[in-house]
XYZ file of C-alpha atoms in Angstrom:
582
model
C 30.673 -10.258 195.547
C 33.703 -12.856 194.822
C 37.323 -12.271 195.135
C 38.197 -15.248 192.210
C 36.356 -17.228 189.753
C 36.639 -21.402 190.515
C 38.542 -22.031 187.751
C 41.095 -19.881 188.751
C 42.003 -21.112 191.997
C 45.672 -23.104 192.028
C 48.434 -24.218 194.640
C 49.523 -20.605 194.814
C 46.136 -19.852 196.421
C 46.492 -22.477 199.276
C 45.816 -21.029 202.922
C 44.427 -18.009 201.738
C 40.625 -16.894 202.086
C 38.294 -16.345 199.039
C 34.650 -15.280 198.284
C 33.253 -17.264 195.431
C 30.138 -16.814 193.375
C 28.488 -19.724 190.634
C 26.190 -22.548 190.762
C 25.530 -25.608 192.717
C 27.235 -28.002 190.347
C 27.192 -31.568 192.291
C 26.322 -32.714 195.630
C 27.831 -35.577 197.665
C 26.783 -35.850 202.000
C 29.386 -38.471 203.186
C 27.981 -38.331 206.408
C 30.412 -36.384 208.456
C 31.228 -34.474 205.373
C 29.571 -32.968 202.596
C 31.000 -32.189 199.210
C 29.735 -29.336 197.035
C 30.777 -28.815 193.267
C 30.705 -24.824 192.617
C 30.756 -23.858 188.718
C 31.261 -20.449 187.230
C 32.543 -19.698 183.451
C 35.959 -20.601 184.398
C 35.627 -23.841 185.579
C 34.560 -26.278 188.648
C 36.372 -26.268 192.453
C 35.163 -28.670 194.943
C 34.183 -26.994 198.372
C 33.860 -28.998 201.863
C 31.557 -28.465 204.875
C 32.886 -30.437 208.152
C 30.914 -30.623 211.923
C 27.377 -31.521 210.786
C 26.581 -30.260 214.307
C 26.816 -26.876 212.571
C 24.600 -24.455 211.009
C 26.673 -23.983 208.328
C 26.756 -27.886 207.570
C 22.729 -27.692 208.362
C 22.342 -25.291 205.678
C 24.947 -27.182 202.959
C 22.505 -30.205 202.859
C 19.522 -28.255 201.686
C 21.363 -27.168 198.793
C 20.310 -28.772 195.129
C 21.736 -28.445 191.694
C 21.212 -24.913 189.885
C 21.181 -23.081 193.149
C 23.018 -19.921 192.890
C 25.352 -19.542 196.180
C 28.229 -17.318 197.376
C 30.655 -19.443 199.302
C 33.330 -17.399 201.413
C 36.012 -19.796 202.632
C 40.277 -21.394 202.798
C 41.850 -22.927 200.086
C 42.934 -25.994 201.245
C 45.539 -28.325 199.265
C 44.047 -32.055 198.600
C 46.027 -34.896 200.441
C 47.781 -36.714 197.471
C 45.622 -39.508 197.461
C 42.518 -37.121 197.096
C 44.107 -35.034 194.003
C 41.899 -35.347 191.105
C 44.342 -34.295 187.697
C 41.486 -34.299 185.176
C 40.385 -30.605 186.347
C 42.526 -27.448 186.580
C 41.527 -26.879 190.366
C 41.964 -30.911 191.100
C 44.932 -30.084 193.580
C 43.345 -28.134 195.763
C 39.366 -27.819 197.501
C 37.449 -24.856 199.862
C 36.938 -25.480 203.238
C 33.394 -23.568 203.924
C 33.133 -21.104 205.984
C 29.995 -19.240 205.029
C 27.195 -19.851 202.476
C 25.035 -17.587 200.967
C 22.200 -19.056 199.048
C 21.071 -16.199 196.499
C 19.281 -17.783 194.436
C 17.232 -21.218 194.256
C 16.021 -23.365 191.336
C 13.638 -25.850 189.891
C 14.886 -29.225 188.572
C 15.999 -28.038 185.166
C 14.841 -29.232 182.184
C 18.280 -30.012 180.938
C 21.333 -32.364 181.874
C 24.246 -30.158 181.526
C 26.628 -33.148 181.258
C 24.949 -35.033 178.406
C 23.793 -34.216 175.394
C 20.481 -33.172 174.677
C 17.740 -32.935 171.782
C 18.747 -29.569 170.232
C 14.876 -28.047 170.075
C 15.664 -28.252 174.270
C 18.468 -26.922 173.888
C 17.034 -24.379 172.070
C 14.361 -23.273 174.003
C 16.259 -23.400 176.989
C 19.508 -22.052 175.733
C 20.265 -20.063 178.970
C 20.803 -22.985 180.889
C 22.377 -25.025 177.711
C 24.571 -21.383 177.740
C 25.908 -23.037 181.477
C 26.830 -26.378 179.756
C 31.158 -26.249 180.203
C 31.665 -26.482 176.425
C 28.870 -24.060 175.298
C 30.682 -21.625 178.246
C 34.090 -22.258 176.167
C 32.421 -21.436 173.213
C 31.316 -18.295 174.316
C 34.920 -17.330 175.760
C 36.716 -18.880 172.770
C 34.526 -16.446 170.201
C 35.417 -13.308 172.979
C 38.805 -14.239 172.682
C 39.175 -14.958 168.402
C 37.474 -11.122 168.130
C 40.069 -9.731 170.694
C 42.967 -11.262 168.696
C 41.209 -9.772 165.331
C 41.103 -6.267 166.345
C 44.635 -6.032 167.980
C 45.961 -7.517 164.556
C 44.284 -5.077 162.847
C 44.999 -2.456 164.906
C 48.828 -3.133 164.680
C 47.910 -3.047 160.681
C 46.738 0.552 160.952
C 42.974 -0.172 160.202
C 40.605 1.940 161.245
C 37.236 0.115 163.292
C 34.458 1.738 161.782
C 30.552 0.961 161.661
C 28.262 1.061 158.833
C 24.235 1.828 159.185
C 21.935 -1.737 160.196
C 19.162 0.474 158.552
C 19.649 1.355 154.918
C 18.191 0.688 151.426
C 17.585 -2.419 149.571
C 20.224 -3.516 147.198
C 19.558 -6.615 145.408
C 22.763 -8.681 146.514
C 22.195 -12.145 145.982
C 19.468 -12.761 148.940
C 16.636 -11.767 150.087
C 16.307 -8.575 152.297
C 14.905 -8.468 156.197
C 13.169 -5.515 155.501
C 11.878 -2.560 158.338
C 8.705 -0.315 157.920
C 9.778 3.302 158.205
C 6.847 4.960 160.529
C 7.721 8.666 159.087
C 8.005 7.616 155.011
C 4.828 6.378 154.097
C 5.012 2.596 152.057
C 8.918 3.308 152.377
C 10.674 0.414 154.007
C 14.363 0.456 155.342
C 16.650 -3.170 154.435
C 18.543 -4.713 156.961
C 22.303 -5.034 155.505
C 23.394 -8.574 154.061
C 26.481 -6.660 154.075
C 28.512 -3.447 154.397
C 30.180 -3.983 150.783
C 28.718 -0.201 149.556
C 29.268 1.290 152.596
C 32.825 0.072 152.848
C 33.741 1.092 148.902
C 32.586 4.415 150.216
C 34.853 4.589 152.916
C 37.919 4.289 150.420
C 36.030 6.968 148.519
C 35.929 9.017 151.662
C 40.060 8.772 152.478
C 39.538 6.063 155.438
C 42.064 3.562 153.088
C 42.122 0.787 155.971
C 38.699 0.032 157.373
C 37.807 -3.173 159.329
C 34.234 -4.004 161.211
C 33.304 -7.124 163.151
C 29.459 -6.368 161.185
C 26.121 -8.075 161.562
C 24.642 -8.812 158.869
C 21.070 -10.761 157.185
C 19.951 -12.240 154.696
C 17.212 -14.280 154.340
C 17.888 -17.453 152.678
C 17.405 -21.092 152.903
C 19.804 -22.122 156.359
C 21.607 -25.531 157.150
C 24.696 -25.990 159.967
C 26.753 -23.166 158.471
C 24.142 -20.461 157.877
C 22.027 -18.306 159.860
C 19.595 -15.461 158.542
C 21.986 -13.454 161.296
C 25.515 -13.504 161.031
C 28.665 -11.770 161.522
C 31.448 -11.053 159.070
C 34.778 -9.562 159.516
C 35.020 -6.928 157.073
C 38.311 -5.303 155.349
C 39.049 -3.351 152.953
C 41.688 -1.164 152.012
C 42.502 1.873 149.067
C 45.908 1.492 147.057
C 45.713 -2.261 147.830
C 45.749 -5.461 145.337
C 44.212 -8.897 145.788
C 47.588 -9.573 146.592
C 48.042 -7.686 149.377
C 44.506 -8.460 150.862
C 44.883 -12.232 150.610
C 48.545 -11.417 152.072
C 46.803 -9.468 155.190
C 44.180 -12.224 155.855
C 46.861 -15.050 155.420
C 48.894 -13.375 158.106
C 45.617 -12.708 160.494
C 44.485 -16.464 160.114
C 48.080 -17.737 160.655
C 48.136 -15.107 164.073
C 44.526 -16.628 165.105
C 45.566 -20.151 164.863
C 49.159 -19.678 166.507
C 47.058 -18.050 169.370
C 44.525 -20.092 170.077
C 45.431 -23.597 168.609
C 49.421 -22.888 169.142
C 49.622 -24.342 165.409
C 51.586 -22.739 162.687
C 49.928 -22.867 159.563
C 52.334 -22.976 156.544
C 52.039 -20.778 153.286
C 48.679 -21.393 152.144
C 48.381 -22.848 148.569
C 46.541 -21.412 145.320
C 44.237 -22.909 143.061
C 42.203 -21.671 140.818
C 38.502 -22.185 140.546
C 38.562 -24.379 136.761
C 41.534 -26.590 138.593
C 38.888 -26.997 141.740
C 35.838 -27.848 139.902
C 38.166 -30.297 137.565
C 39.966 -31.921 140.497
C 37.268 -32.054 143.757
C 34.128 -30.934 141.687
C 33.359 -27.923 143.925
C 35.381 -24.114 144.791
C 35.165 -24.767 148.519
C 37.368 -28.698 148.463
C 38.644 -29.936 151.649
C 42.520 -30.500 150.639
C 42.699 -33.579 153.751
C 40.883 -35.939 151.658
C 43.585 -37.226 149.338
C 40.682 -38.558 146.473
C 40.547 -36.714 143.753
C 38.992 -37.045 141.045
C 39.608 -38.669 137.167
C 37.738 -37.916 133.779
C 37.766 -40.654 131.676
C 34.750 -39.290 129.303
C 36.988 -40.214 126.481
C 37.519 -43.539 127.109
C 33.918 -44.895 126.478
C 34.361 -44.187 123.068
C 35.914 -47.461 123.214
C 34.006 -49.243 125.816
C 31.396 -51.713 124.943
C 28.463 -50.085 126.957
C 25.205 -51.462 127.394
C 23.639 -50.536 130.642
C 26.095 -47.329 131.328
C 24.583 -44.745 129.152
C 26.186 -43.134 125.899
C 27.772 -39.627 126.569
C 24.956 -37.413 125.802
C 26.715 -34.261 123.828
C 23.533 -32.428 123.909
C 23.432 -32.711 128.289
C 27.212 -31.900 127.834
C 27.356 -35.113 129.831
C 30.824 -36.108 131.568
C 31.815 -39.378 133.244
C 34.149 -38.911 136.609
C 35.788 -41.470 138.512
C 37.093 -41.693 141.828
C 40.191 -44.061 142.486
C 39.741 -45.238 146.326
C 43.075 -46.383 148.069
C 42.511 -49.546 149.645
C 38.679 -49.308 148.873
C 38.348 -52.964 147.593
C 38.304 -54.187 151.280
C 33.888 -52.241 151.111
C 31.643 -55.020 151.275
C 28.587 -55.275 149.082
C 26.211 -53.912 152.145
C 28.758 -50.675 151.958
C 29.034 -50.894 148.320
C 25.102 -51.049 148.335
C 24.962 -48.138 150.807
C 27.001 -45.983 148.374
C 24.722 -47.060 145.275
C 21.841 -45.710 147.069
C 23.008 -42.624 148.439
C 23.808 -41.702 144.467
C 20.534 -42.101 143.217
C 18.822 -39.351 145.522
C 20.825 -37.208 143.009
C 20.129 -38.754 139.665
C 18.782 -42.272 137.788
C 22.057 -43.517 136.408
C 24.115 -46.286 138.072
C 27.217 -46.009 139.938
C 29.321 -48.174 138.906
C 32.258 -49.785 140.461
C 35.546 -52.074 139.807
C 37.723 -53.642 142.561
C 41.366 -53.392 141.526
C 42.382 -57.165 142.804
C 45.719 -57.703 140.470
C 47.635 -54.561 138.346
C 49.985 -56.999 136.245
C 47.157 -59.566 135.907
C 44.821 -57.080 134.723
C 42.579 -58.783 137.066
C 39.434 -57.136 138.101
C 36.337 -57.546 140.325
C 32.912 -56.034 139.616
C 29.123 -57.125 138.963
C 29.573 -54.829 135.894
C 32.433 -55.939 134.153
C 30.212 -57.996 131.400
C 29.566 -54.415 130.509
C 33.296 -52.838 129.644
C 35.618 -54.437 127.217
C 39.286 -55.399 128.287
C 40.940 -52.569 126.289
C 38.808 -50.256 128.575
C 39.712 -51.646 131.333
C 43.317 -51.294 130.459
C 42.868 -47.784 130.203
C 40.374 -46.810 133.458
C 43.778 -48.721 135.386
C 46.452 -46.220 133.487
C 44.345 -43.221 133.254
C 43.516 -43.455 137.589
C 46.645 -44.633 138.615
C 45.226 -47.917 140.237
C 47.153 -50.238 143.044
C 46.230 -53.309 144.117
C 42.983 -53.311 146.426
C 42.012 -50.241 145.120
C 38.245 -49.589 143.925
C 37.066 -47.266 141.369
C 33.459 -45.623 141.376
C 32.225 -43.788 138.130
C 29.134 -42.295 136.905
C 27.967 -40.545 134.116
C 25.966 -37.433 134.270
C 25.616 -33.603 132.851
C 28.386 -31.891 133.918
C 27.110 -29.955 136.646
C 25.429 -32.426 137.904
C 28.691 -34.943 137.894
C 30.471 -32.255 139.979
C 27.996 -32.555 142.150
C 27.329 -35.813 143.048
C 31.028 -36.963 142.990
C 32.029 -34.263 145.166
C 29.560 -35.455 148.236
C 30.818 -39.226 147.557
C 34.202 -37.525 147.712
C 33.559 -36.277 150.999
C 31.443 -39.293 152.396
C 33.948 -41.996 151.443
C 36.560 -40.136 152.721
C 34.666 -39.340 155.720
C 34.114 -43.189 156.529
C 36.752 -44.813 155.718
C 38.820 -42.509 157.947
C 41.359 -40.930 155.430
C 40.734 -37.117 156.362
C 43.359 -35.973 159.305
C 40.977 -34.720 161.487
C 43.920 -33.285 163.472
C 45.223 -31.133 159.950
C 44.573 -27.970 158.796
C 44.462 -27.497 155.194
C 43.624 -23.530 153.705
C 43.879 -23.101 150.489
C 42.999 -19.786 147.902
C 40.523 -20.409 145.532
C 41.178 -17.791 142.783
C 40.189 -16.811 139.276
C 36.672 -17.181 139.545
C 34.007 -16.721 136.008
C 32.711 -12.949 136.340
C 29.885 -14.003 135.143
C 27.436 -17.784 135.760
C 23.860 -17.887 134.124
C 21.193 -19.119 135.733
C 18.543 -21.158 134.726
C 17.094 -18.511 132.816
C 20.009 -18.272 130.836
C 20.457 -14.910 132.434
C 23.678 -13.512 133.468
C 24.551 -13.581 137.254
C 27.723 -12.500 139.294
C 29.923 -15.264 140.502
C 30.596 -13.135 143.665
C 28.531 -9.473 143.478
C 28.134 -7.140 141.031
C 31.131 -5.001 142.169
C 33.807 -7.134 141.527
C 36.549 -6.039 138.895
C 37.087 -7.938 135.984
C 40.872 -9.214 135.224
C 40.415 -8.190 131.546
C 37.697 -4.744 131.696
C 38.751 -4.700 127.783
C 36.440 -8.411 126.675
C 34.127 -6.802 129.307
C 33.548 -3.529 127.541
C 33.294 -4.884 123.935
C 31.104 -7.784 125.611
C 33.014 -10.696 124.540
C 33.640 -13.842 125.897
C 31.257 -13.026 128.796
C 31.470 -16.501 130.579
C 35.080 -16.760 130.258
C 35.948 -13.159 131.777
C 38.137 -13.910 134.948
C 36.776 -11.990 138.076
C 39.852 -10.441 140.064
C 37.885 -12.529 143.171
C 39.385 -15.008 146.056
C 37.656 -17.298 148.174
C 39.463 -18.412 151.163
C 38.683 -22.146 152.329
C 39.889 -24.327 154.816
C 38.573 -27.620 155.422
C 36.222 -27.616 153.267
C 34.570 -24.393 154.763
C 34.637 -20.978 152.987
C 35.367 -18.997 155.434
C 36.103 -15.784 153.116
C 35.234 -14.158 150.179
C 36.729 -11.106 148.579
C 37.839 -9.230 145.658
C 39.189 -6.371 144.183
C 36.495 -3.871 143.632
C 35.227 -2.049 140.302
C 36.589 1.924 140.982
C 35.339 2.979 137.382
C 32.153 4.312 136.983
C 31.701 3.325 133.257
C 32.749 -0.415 134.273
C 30.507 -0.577 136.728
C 27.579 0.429 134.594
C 28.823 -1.898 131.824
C 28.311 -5.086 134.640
C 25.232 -3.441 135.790
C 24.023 -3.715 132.048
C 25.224 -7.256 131.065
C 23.298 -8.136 134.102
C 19.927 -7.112 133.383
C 19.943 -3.616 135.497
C 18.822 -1.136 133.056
C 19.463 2.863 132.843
C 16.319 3.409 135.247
C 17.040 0.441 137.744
C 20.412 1.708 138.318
C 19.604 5.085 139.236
C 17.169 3.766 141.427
C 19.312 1.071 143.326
C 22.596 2.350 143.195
C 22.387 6.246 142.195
C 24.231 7.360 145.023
C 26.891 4.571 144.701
C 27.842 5.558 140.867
C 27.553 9.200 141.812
C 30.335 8.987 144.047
C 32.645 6.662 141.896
C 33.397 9.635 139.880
C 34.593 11.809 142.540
C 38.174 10.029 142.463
C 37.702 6.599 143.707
C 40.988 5.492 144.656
C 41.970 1.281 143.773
C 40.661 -0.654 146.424
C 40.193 -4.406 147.358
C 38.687 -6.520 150.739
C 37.459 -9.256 151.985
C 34.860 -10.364 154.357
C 35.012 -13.368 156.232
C 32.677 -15.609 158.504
C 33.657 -15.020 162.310
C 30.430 -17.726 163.105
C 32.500 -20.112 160.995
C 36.366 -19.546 162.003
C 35.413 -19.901 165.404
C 33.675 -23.125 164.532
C 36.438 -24.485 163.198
C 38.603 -23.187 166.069
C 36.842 -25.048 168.557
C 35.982 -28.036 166.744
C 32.521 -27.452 166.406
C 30.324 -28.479 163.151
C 27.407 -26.346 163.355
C 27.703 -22.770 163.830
C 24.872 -22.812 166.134
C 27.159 -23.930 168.726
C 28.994 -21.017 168.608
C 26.562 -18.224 168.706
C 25.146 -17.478 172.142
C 21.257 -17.180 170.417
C 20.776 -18.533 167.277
C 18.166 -19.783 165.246
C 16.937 -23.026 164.412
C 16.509 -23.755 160.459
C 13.425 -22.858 159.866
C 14.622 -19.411 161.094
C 13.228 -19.022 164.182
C 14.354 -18.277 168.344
C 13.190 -21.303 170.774
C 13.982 -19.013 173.639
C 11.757 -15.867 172.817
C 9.764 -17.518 170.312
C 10.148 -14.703 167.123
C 9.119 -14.576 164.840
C 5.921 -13.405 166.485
C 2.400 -12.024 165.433
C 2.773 -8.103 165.956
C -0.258 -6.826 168.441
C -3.287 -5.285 166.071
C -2.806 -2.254 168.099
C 0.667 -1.850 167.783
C -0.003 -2.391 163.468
C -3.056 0.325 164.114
C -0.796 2.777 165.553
C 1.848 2.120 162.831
C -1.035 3.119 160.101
C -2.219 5.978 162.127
C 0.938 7.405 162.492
C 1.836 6.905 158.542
C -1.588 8.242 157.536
């Protein structure tokens, strides 16, 4: 039904007859001429109807926005003064010469060149689907998984699919889980992800897999998450973490080169204790230049009377952040920035304008509190300038991270020092084995099935929280966009993490009997990664919420606008279900 798409058409098509198919995008009746806007995925043309003595012209005028039309007509080029540059097809227009009207429509509930409330958008998502940038979106994400599989084609891995219906594996989450109408009270899990099925590929001989796999979990959501999701998967036999953070780099460096035309550099390493001690969190956005100070010791020579004492029993720890150029926050700002702490905790943030290094001189409601030898030192120990500030709070250590780490990001944020224009990746290595919760149970860092670098303090079960996993978390930005690891291929080592983890004799044969049956069949070395395609094309087309980039997606509460699931199943369709088991 069309011979090109609008955004297609150029100079080179001038004088020469095409059939076009989209939607009425803007109308404008000069009189003796009317202008049409036609849209399709590609882009916008402008078409022309002359004569309103004609049918054709008759017909032109009834048109609205939304309709769905078929124009057949002669690229025409634009007179100079007419030639719009903002849009590819701005140099040329269609003169008419048939219209087909295939389709009408209602006023929608939408305006495709503004933004709208996101619940609309939402519910409506096939027109919001028609909006230019959600269109882009859709092509840019086509176009990132094209690039992926040629790479990893050229790279001699294998595209192969894992089962959507399978068994429940604790993993972290929990499960979307599917009633099996043949096994009675048996359920099948929906995957959170194909990590088993992938170690037993290597088991199986297939030493370079790669799948572009959907995967669930059910979990609390936000802008990055959805219960739905979809993960580039590798993994490969005879490889190290090495090699796998080497294949990735290479991939990410092709995407960007591709579809930004930016060339990454060599992306840095850091390792997870350096993270947490420097940005307070294993995912830090390397653009924002803050970083951040402890200066715990020095209040054992402050004079403190409001700041409280460091608690050894909360393990607490006192950070600061050095601001360059900060003094120039007023006290509404400053004010802004006292609040926003205490929705994470009751103790004061505290804060010192910088107004004179050789002077000594300082500026702050709390400086009756410090002495001048502290004072001294908090200016050494954070490297302070003139009109710098210096925020500080005291807290339990976790808690520290936390809370400094979102200021971090905030003040950064608005006071314009991240490079919104930079790319920063960086590896995030040498992750704990082992966290415990607040049980005081042990937990995996990453999963269960990721190697330790030292299998000998893992065996005789010391130093539990200070075993290294053999794990790597690729961020950029701030967003992890990968996780991976080198994989347990020892069927004794994988029991032993099973154990220290709570999974006794019983559970393990239960959960994972087929999965340690087959690690002693020869398991070769292996090692992967999975990372988030929702969020690398984010990032890729400068989007902050992943929503944007998936063509359906659900809202946070986990539900779909558009269809409206979840829904209540039909009592006859849960009667036949029962009859059928029983």
């Amino acid at each position: 039904m069309r011979t090109k798409y609008c955004g297609e058409l150029n100079l080179s098509h001038v004088n020469k007859r095409v059939t076009l198919c989209g939607w009425v995008n803007k109308c404008r009746n000069l009189g003796k001429i009317f202008f049409l806007d036609v849209r399709d995925r590609e882009g916008v043309v402008q078409v022309f109807f002359q004569n309103r003595s004609t049918n054709l012209f008759q017909k032109a005028i009834k048109l609205r926005n939304e309709y769905c039309i078929q124009i057949i007509g002669i690229v025409k080029e634009r007179n100079k003064q007419n030639k719009n540059y903002n849009i590819l097809t701005g140099e040329i227009e269609v003169l008419a010469l048939k219209l087909t009207i295939l389709s009408t429509s209602k006023p929608i509930p939408l305006d495709l060149n503004k933004k709208n409330l996101e619940e609309l958008r939402l519910k409506f998502r096939y027109l919001d689907l028609r909006c230019p940038n959600m269109t882009y979106n859709v092509i840019m994400r086509s176009t990132i998984t094209a690039i992926i599989r040629l790479f990893m084609k050229k790279n001699k891995f294998l595209d192969v699919e894992t089962p959507l219906l399978t068994r429940s594996t604790p993993e972290g989450a929990r499960d979307y889980v599917v009633p099996s109408r043949i096994h009675k009270n048996k359920f099948y899990a929906l995957p959170q992800s194909p990590q088993l099925f992938k170690q037993l590929l290597m088991i199986s001989g297939i030493d370079r897999y790669y799948q572009i796999a959907k995967c669930f979990r059910d979990e609390d959501l936000r802008s990055d998450r959805q219960p739905e999701f979809t993960q580039i998967d590798i993994e490969a036999s005879f490889a190290t973490g090495n090699k796998i953070r080497n294949i990735t780099e290479r991939m990410i460096k092709n995407l960007w080169k591709k579809v930004l035309k930016i060339n990454l550099q060599k992306f840095p390493t850091i390792t997870f204790n350096d993270a947490i001690q420097k940005y307070g969190t294993d995912k830090p956005d390397l653009r924002n230049p803050i970083k951040f100070t402890k200066i715990t010791d020095l209040f054992q020579d402050a004079k403190i009377q409001t700041c409280p004492k460091i608690d050894s029993t909360r393990k607490n720890k006192v950070i600061a952040l050095c601001i360059s150029g900060g003094s120039v926050l007023n006290n509404k700002q400053l004010k802004h920035y006292e609040e926003f702490v205490k929705n994470y905790t009751n103790q004061n943030l505290f804060f010192i304008k910088v107004d004179n290094i050789k002077k000594e001189k300082v500026t702050s409601p709390f400086i009756h509190l410090f002495n001048k030898n502290f004072i001294v030192k908090l200016l050494e120990r954070t490297l302070s300038k003139d009109g710098d500030i210096i925020f500080f709070v005291s807290e339990a250590e976790h808690v520290v991270n936390e809370i400094m780490s979102i200021l971090r990001t905030k003040i950064g944020t608005e006071l314009h020092m991240i490079d919104k224009n930079s790319w920063k990746p960086v590896w995030i290595v040498d992750f704990p084995l082992f966290l415990k919760n607040e049980f005081n149970n042990y937990v995996s860092t990453h999963h269960p099935f990721t190697a330790p670098k030292n299998k000998n303090d893992l065996i005789s079960r010391k130093n539990l929280e200070n075993i290294r996993g053999n794990s790597y978390d690729l961020v950029i930005n701030g967003y992890e966009i990968g996780s991976g690891s080198v994989r347990i291929h020892n069927e004794h080592i994988q029991k032993s993490v099973f154990e220290i983890l709570g999974i006794n004799k019983q559970k393990q044969k239960e959960r994972f009997g087929f999965f340690l049956d087959a690690l002693c069949y020869g398991t070769p070395p292996h090692a992967g990664i999975a990372l988030g395609l929702d969020r690398i094309t984010m990032l890729l087309t400068n989007n902050n919420n992943i929503r944007d980039v998936i063509a359906f997606p659900k809202t946070t509460t986990a539900s779909c606008l558009t269809t409206e699931a979840p829904n209540i199943i039909n009592n006859n369709i849960l009667d036949n279900f029962t009859s059928l088991q029983n």
